[in-house]
Coordinates of C-alpha atoms in Angstrom, one line a residue:
Chain V
M251 CA 90.3 130.3 117.8
T252 CA 92.5 127.9 119.5
L253 CA 93.4 125.0 117.4
V254 CA 94.1 121.6 119.0
L255 CA 95.2 118.8 116.9
M256 CA 94.6 115.1 117.8
Q257 CA 96.9 112.8 115.9
S258 CA 98.9 109.7 116.6
P259 CA 101.3 107.9 114.3
K260 CA 99.6 104.8 115.6
G261 CA 96.1 104.0 114.6
G262 CA 93.6 102.3 116.8
V263 CA 94.8 104.0 120.0
G264 CA 91.6 105.8 120.7
T265 CA 92.4 109.2 119.3
S266 CA 88.7 109.8 118.0
F267 CA 87.3 108.7 121.4
L268 CA 89.6 111.1 123.2
T269 CA 88.8 113.9 120.7
A270 CA 85.2 113.6 121.3
Q271 CA 85.6 113.4 125.2
L272 CA 87.9 116.3 125.3
A273 CA 85.5 118.4 123.2
L274 CA 82.5 117.4 125.6
H275 CA 84.4 118.1 128.7
L276 CA 85.7 121.5 127.5
A277 CA 82.3 122.3 126.3
A278 CA 80.7 121.2 129.8
R279 CA 83.2 123.6 131.4
G280 CA 81.8 126.5 129.5
H281 CA 84.1 126.8 126.5
D282 CA 82.8 127.2 122.9
V283 CA 84.1 124.1 121.3
S284 CA 84.0 122.7 117.7
A285 CA 85.0 119.2 116.8
L286 CA 86.3 118.6 113.2
D287 CA 86.6 115.2 111.8
F288 CA 89.5 115.1 109.2
T289 CA 89.5 111.3 109.0
Y290 CA 88.2 109.1 106.3
Q291 CA 86.6 106.8 108.9
D292 CA 84.1 109.6 109.8
A293 CA 83.7 107.9 113.2
L294 CA 84.0 111.0 115.5
K295 CA 80.3 111.4 115.3
L296 CA 79.7 108.0 116.9
Y297 CA 81.7 109.1 120.1
L298 CA 79.4 112.1 120.3
G299 CA 76.4 110.0 120.1
F300 CA 75.3 110.0 116.6
V301 CA 74.5 107.0 114.6
P302 CA 76.7 105.9 111.5
A303 CA 74.0 107.1 109.1
Q304 CA 74.0 110.7 110.4
E305 CA 75.2 113.2 107.9
V306 CA 77.7 115.5 109.3
P307 CA 77.9 119.0 107.7
D308 CA 80.9 119.6 105.5
L309 CA 83.5 122.3 106.3
A310 CA 83.2 123.4 102.6
D311 CA 79.6 124.2 103.2
S312 CA 79.7 127.3 105.2
T313 CA 75.9 127.8 105.0
A314 CA 75.1 124.4 106.6
D315 CA 74.2 124.3 110.2
A316 CA 76.6 122.4 112.3
L317 CA 75.7 119.3 114.0
V318 CA 75.6 119.9 117.9
A319 CA 76.1 117.4 120.7
S320 CA 76.2 118.7 124.2
G321 CA 77.4 121.9 123.2
V322 CA 80.0 120.7 120.8
S323 CA 79.7 121.7 117.1
L324 CA 80.6 118.7 114.8
I325 CA 81.9 119.4 111.3
Q326 CA 83.5 117.0 108.8
G327 CA 86.6 118.3 107.2
F328 CA 87.9 115.2 105.3
N329 CA 86.6 116.2 101.9
V330 CA 88.1 119.8 102.2
S331 CA 91.3 118.3 103.4
R332 CA 91.7 116.2 100.2
R333 CA 91.8 119.2 98.0
S334 CA 95.4 120.1 96.9
V335 CA 94.4 123.9 97.0
F336 CA 93.6 123.5 100.6
R337 CA 97.1 122.0 101.4
Q338 CA 98.8 124.5 99.2
R339 CA 97.3 127.4 100.9
L340 CA 98.1 126.1 104.2
S341 CA 101.7 125.4 103.3
R342 CA 102.0 129.0 102.4
G343 CA 101.7 130.1 106.0
L344 CA 98.8 132.3 106.1
D345 CA 98.5 134.8 108.7
I346 CA 95.6 133.8 110.7
P347 CA 94.2 136.1 113.4
F348 CA 93.4 133.6 116.0
D349 CA 90.5 134.1 118.4
Q350 CA 91.3 132.6 121.8
S351 CA 87.5 132.5 122.7
R352 CA 86.8 129.3 120.6
I353 CA 88.5 126.0 120.8
S354 CA 88.6 123.9 117.6
I355 CA 89.6 120.2 118.1
I356 CA 90.8 118.4 114.9
D357 CA 90.8 114.7 114.8
I358 CA 93.5 113.7 112.1
S359 CA 94.1 110.2 110.8
A360 CA 97.2 108.3 111.9
H361 CA 98.6 108.1 108.4
D362 CA 97.9 111.8 107.5
R363 CA 101.3 113.1 108.7
E364 CA 101.2 115.7 106.0
L365 CA 98.1 117.4 107.3
L366 CA 99.4 117.4 110.8
D367 CA 102.6 119.1 109.6
L368 CA 100.5 121.6 107.7
L369 CA 98.3 122.5 110.6
T370 CA 100.9 122.4 113.4
P371 CA 102.1 126.0 112.8
Y372 CA 98.6 127.2 113.4
C373 CA 97.9 125.1 116.5
A374 CA 98.2 125.8 120.1
L375 CA 98.6 122.2 121.0
H376 CA 99.2 118.8 119.4
I377 CA 97.9 115.8 121.5
C378 CA 99.4 112.4 120.6
T379 CA 97.6 109.4 121.9
L380 CA 99.6 106.4 122.7
M381 CA 98.8 103.1 124.3
P382 CA 101.1 101.4 126.8
D383 CA 102.0 98.6 124.5
A384 CA 104.9 97.6 122.1
G385 CA 103.0 98.8 119.1
S386 CA 102.7 102.4 120.3
L387 CA 106.3 102.4 121.7
A388 CA 107.6 101.3 118.4
V389 CA 106.3 104.2 116.7
L390 CA 107.2 107.0 119.2
H391 CA 110.0 108.1 117.0
R392 CA 107.6 109.1 114.3
V393 CA 105.8 111.6 116.3
G394 CA 108.4 114.3 116.0
G395 CA 109.0 114.1 112.1
D396 CA 112.4 115.8 111.8
A397 CA 112.8 116.9 115.4
P398 CA 113.3 114.8 118.4
V399 CA 110.1 113.9 120.3
M400 CA 111.3 115.3 123.5
S401 CA 112.1 118.7 122.1
L402 CA 108.5 119.3 120.7
E403 CA 107.1 122.2 122.5
K404 CA 103.6 122.0 121.1
T405 CA 103.2 118.3 121.5
V406 CA 101.9 116.5 124.6
F407 CA 100.9 112.9 125.1
V408 CA 98.0 111.1 126.6
L409 CA 98.1 107.4 127.4
N410 CA 95.1 105.5 126.6
K411 CA 93.8 102.0 127.7
V412 CA 96.0 101.7 130.6
D413 CA 95.6 98.4 132.3
G414 CA 97.3 98.1 135.7
R415 CA 96.8 94.3 135.7
Q416 CA 99.1 93.8 132.6
R417 CA 102.7 94.0 133.2
L418 CA 103.9 95.6 130.0
S419 CA 101.1 98.1 130.3
R420 CA 102.3 99.0 133.7
H421 CA 105.9 99.2 132.9
S422 CA 105.2 101.2 129.8
Q423 CA 103.3 103.7 131.7
G424 CA 106.2 104.2 134.1
F425 CA 108.7 104.2 131.3
L426 CA 106.7 106.9 129.4
R427 CA 106.1 108.8 132.5
D428 CA 109.9 109.1 133.2
L429 CA 110.8 109.6 129.5
L430 CA 108.3 112.2 128.7
G431 CA 107.9 114.0 131.9
D432 CA 105.5 117.0 131.6
Q433 CA 104.8 116.1 128.1
L434 CA 102.7 113.2 129.4
I435 CA 99.7 115.1 130.6
A436 CA 97.2 112.3 131.3
S437 CA 96.6 108.6 131.4
V438 CA 93.1 107.0 130.8
R439 CA 92.5 103.5 132.0
R440 CA 91.1 100.8 129.9
D441 CA 87.4 100.1 130.2
E442 CA 85.4 97.8 127.9
A443 CA 82.4 100.0 128.9
V444 CA 83.7 102.5 126.4
N445 CA 83.2 99.9 123.5
E446 CA 79.9 98.9 125.0
A447 CA 78.6 102.4 125.3
L448 CA 79.6 103.2 121.7
A449 CA 77.5 100.0 120.5
R450 CA 74.5 101.6 122.1
F451 CA 75.2 105.1 120.9
E452 CA 75.3 106.3 124.5
S453 CA 77.9 108.2 126.3
I454 CA 80.2 106.5 128.6
A455 CA 78.9 108.6 131.5
K456 CA 75.4 107.5 130.9
Y457 CA 76.1 103.9 130.2
A458 CA 78.6 103.3 133.0
P459 CA 78.4 106.2 135.5
S460 CA 80.8 104.2 137.8
S461 CA 83.5 103.8 135.1
A462 CA 86.9 104.3 136.4
I463 CA 87.9 106.2 133.4
L464 CA 85.5 109.1 134.0
P465 CA 87.8 110.9 136.4
D466 CA 90.5 110.2 134.1
L467 CA 88.8 112.0 131.3
V468 CA 88.2 114.9 133.5
E469 CA 91.8 115.1 134.4
F470 CA 92.7 115.0 130.8
A471 CA 90.4 117.8 129.9
L472 CA 91.8 119.8 132.8
A473 CA 95.4 119.2 131.7
V474 CA 94.6 120.3 128.3
E475 CA 92.7 123.3 129.6
A476 CA 95.9 124.2 131.6
R477 CA 98.2 123.8 128.7
L478 CA 96.0 126.2 126.7
G479 CA 96.1 128.8 129.4
L480 CA 92.4 128.6 129.6
S481 CA 91.9 127.3 133.2
S482 CA 89.4 129.3 135.2
D483 CA 87.9 128.8 138.6
T484 CA 84.9 130.8 137.5
I485 CA 83.9 128.2 134.9
G486 CA 81.3 125.7 136.2
A487 CA 82.5 122.4 137.3
D488 CA 82.6 119.7 134.9
A489 CA 79.3 118.0 135.1
A490 CA 81.1 114.7 134.3
A491 CA 77.8 113.9 132.4
T492 CA 79.6 114.4 129.2
G493 CA 78.9 112.7 126.0
G494 CA 75.9 112.0 123.9
R495 CA 73.4 114.2 122.5
Chain H
M256 CA 76.3 98.8 133.9
R257 CA 76.7 95.2 132.9
R258 CA 74.3 92.6 134.5
D259 CA 77.0 90.6 136.1
A260 CA 78.4 93.8 137.8
R261 CA 75.0 94.8 139.0
R262 CA 74.4 91.3 140.4
L263 CA 77.8 91.4 142.3
L264 CA 77.0 94.8 143.7
E265 CA 73.5 93.5 145.0
K266 CA 75.3 90.6 146.6
L267 CA 77.7 93.0 148.2
S268 CA 74.9 95.4 149.1
R269 CA 76.8 98.1 147.4
K270 CA 75.6 100.7 144.9
E271 CA 78.8 101.4 143.1
L272 CA 82.1 99.9 142.4
R273 CA 85.4 101.1 143.8
Y274 CA 88.4 100.7 141.6
R275 CA 91.7 99.7 142.8
E276 CA 95.2 100.3 141.3
F277 CA 97.2 97.2 140.8
E278 CA 100.6 98.2 142.1
D279 CA 103.7 96.7 140.4
A280 CA 105.4 94.1 142.6
F281 CA 108.7 95.7 141.6
P282 CA 109.7 99.1 142.8
D283 CA 111.4 100.0 139.4
T284 CA 110.3 99.8 135.9
E285 CA 111.4 96.7 134.1
L286 CA 113.9 97.5 131.3
W287 CA 112.2 95.9 128.4
P288 CA 114.4 95.8 125.3
I289 CA 112.1 98.2 123.5
F290 CA 112.7 100.7 126.2
E291 CA 116.3 100.5 125.6
V292 CA 115.9 101.0 121.9
I293 CA 113.8 104.2 122.5
L294 CA 116.4 105.6 125.1
R295 CA 119.0 105.2 122.4
D296 CA 116.8 106.7 119.6
E297 CA 117.9 110.1 118.6
R298 CA 114.6 110.8 116.9
V299 CA 113.0 110.4 120.4
V300 CA 115.6 111.8 122.8
G301 CA 117.8 114.0 120.7
E302 CA 121.3 113.4 119.8
G303 CA 123.0 114.4 123.0
V304 CA 121.1 112.0 125.2
A305 CA 120.9 109.2 122.9
N306 CA 124.7 109.1 122.6
L307 CA 125.3 109.0 126.4
P308 CA 127.3 106.0 127.5
D309 CA 125.0 103.5 129.1
K310 CA 126.3 101.7 132.0
R311 CA 123.4 99.2 132.2
A312 CA 123.5 96.1 130.2
V313 CA 120.2 95.2 128.4
P314 CA 118.8 92.3 130.2
P315 CA 116.0 90.1 128.8
P316 CA 112.7 90.6 130.2
V317 CA 112.8 89.1 133.6
E318 CA 110.2 86.7 135.1
D319 CA 108.3 87.3 138.2
H320 CA 110.6 85.3 140.5
V321 CA 113.6 87.2 139.4
P322 CA 114.8 90.0 141.7
P323 CA 113.9 93.6 140.7
P324 CA 116.3 95.4 138.4
P325 CA 119.0 97.7 140.0
A326 CA 118.3 101.2 140.8
P327 CA 117.9 103.9 138.1
T328 CA 121.1 104.8 136.4
P329 CA 122.4 108.2 135.5
L330 CA 120.7 107.8 132.2
F331 CA 117.3 108.0 133.9
E332 CA 118.4 110.6 136.2
R333 CA 119.2 112.8 133.2
Y334 CA 115.6 112.4 132.1
N335 CA 114.4 113.3 135.4
A336 CA 116.5 116.5 135.1
A337 CA 114.9 117.2 131.8
Q338 CA 111.6 116.5 133.2
A339 CA 112.1 119.2 135.9
A340 CA 113.0 121.9 133.3
P341 CA 110.0 124.0 132.7
K342 CA 108.2 123.6 129.4
V343 CA 107.4 126.6 127.3
P344 CA 103.7 127.2 127.5
P345 CA 101.7 127.6 124.3
T346 CA 102.2 131.0 123.1
A347 CA 99.0 133.1 123.1
A348 CA 97.8 134.0 119.7
P349 CA 96.5 137.4 118.6
A350 CA 93.2 138.1 120.0
K351 CA 91.4 139.2 116.9
G352 CA 88.9 136.4 115.9
V353 CA 88.0 134.6 112.8
D354 CA 85.5 131.9 112.1
L355 CA 87.3 128.6 111.8
R356 CA 84.7 127.3 109.4
E357 CA 84.8 130.2 107.3
F358 CA 88.5 130.2 107.3
F359 CA 88.8 126.5 106.2
S360 CA 86.0 126.9 103.7
R361 CA 88.0 129.6 102.0
L362 CA 91.0 127.4 101.9
G363 CA 89.2 124.6 100.4
D364 CA 87.6 126.5 97.6
A365 CA 88.3 125.3 94.3
D366 CA 90.6 127.4 92.1

């Protein structure tokens, strides 16, 4: 498996949304993808087109069938992650034989730094979502833990809700581009249609097929794919009709 | 699509919207104080870069009528150099596979 961690020290920046979109786009490009929700909010399912009442199979129950949305297997891992034995065993540094053929994307809460640290040794990539605002910039130093942010080899950034009409948003995007260089792999523009689509339990591609963020999301997925070394011209083009059941 | 957007498209006899990037009026990024704080934070840029002498004073955020800030200083140039350095790609893991769900389930088993 190829493990991708989605975690930001700043909550409310759209990490769950981007987790779902990344999973959907990679699945649309022919990859075998699982999305694991390790957050208390249990909101990842909404971005995959499921209603709040939908039960998501628990990671601890290996016999239950996964919930599948557009080729993405959705699993709830929050309960398992709360168990002390789970964290203890992860901290021991188990020798896991990874299989590159499957991509598992884990959505981790902003506050759960401990889980991020425990899973990082096993991951191929940690994607940190930021917004181009003061709130995200103020917590940038928290991304690296003990190491400087710019020295993190597994960590990349995606800028979400970029609004070119807003001065600070514009300047922050330019600043972060200069500061992070190749570590900033994608920018996704702000579009209220994301919120509206969510309220309808529809995919953004279906609800707003002309949304400016659709190509941004494709670029994001392609950048991740490249970082993972999984780019292939033979894989079918991204249908862009990603999202929803 | 929102109704107001659809009506607008109908008036314009268009089927879809075209989005436009709003370019910054200034050629350079405005140096907001929070940017300066980040550039000097060792936890972000590392000790060596954070302690570089800064030749640029920290101006307050300028208003639209104020001329653009000066050209990038060596501080930014240093970042550009770092940006040009190739990053180490994610290392390929051993190929033998294991089911993720099975693995996590095993980890989460009660003692």
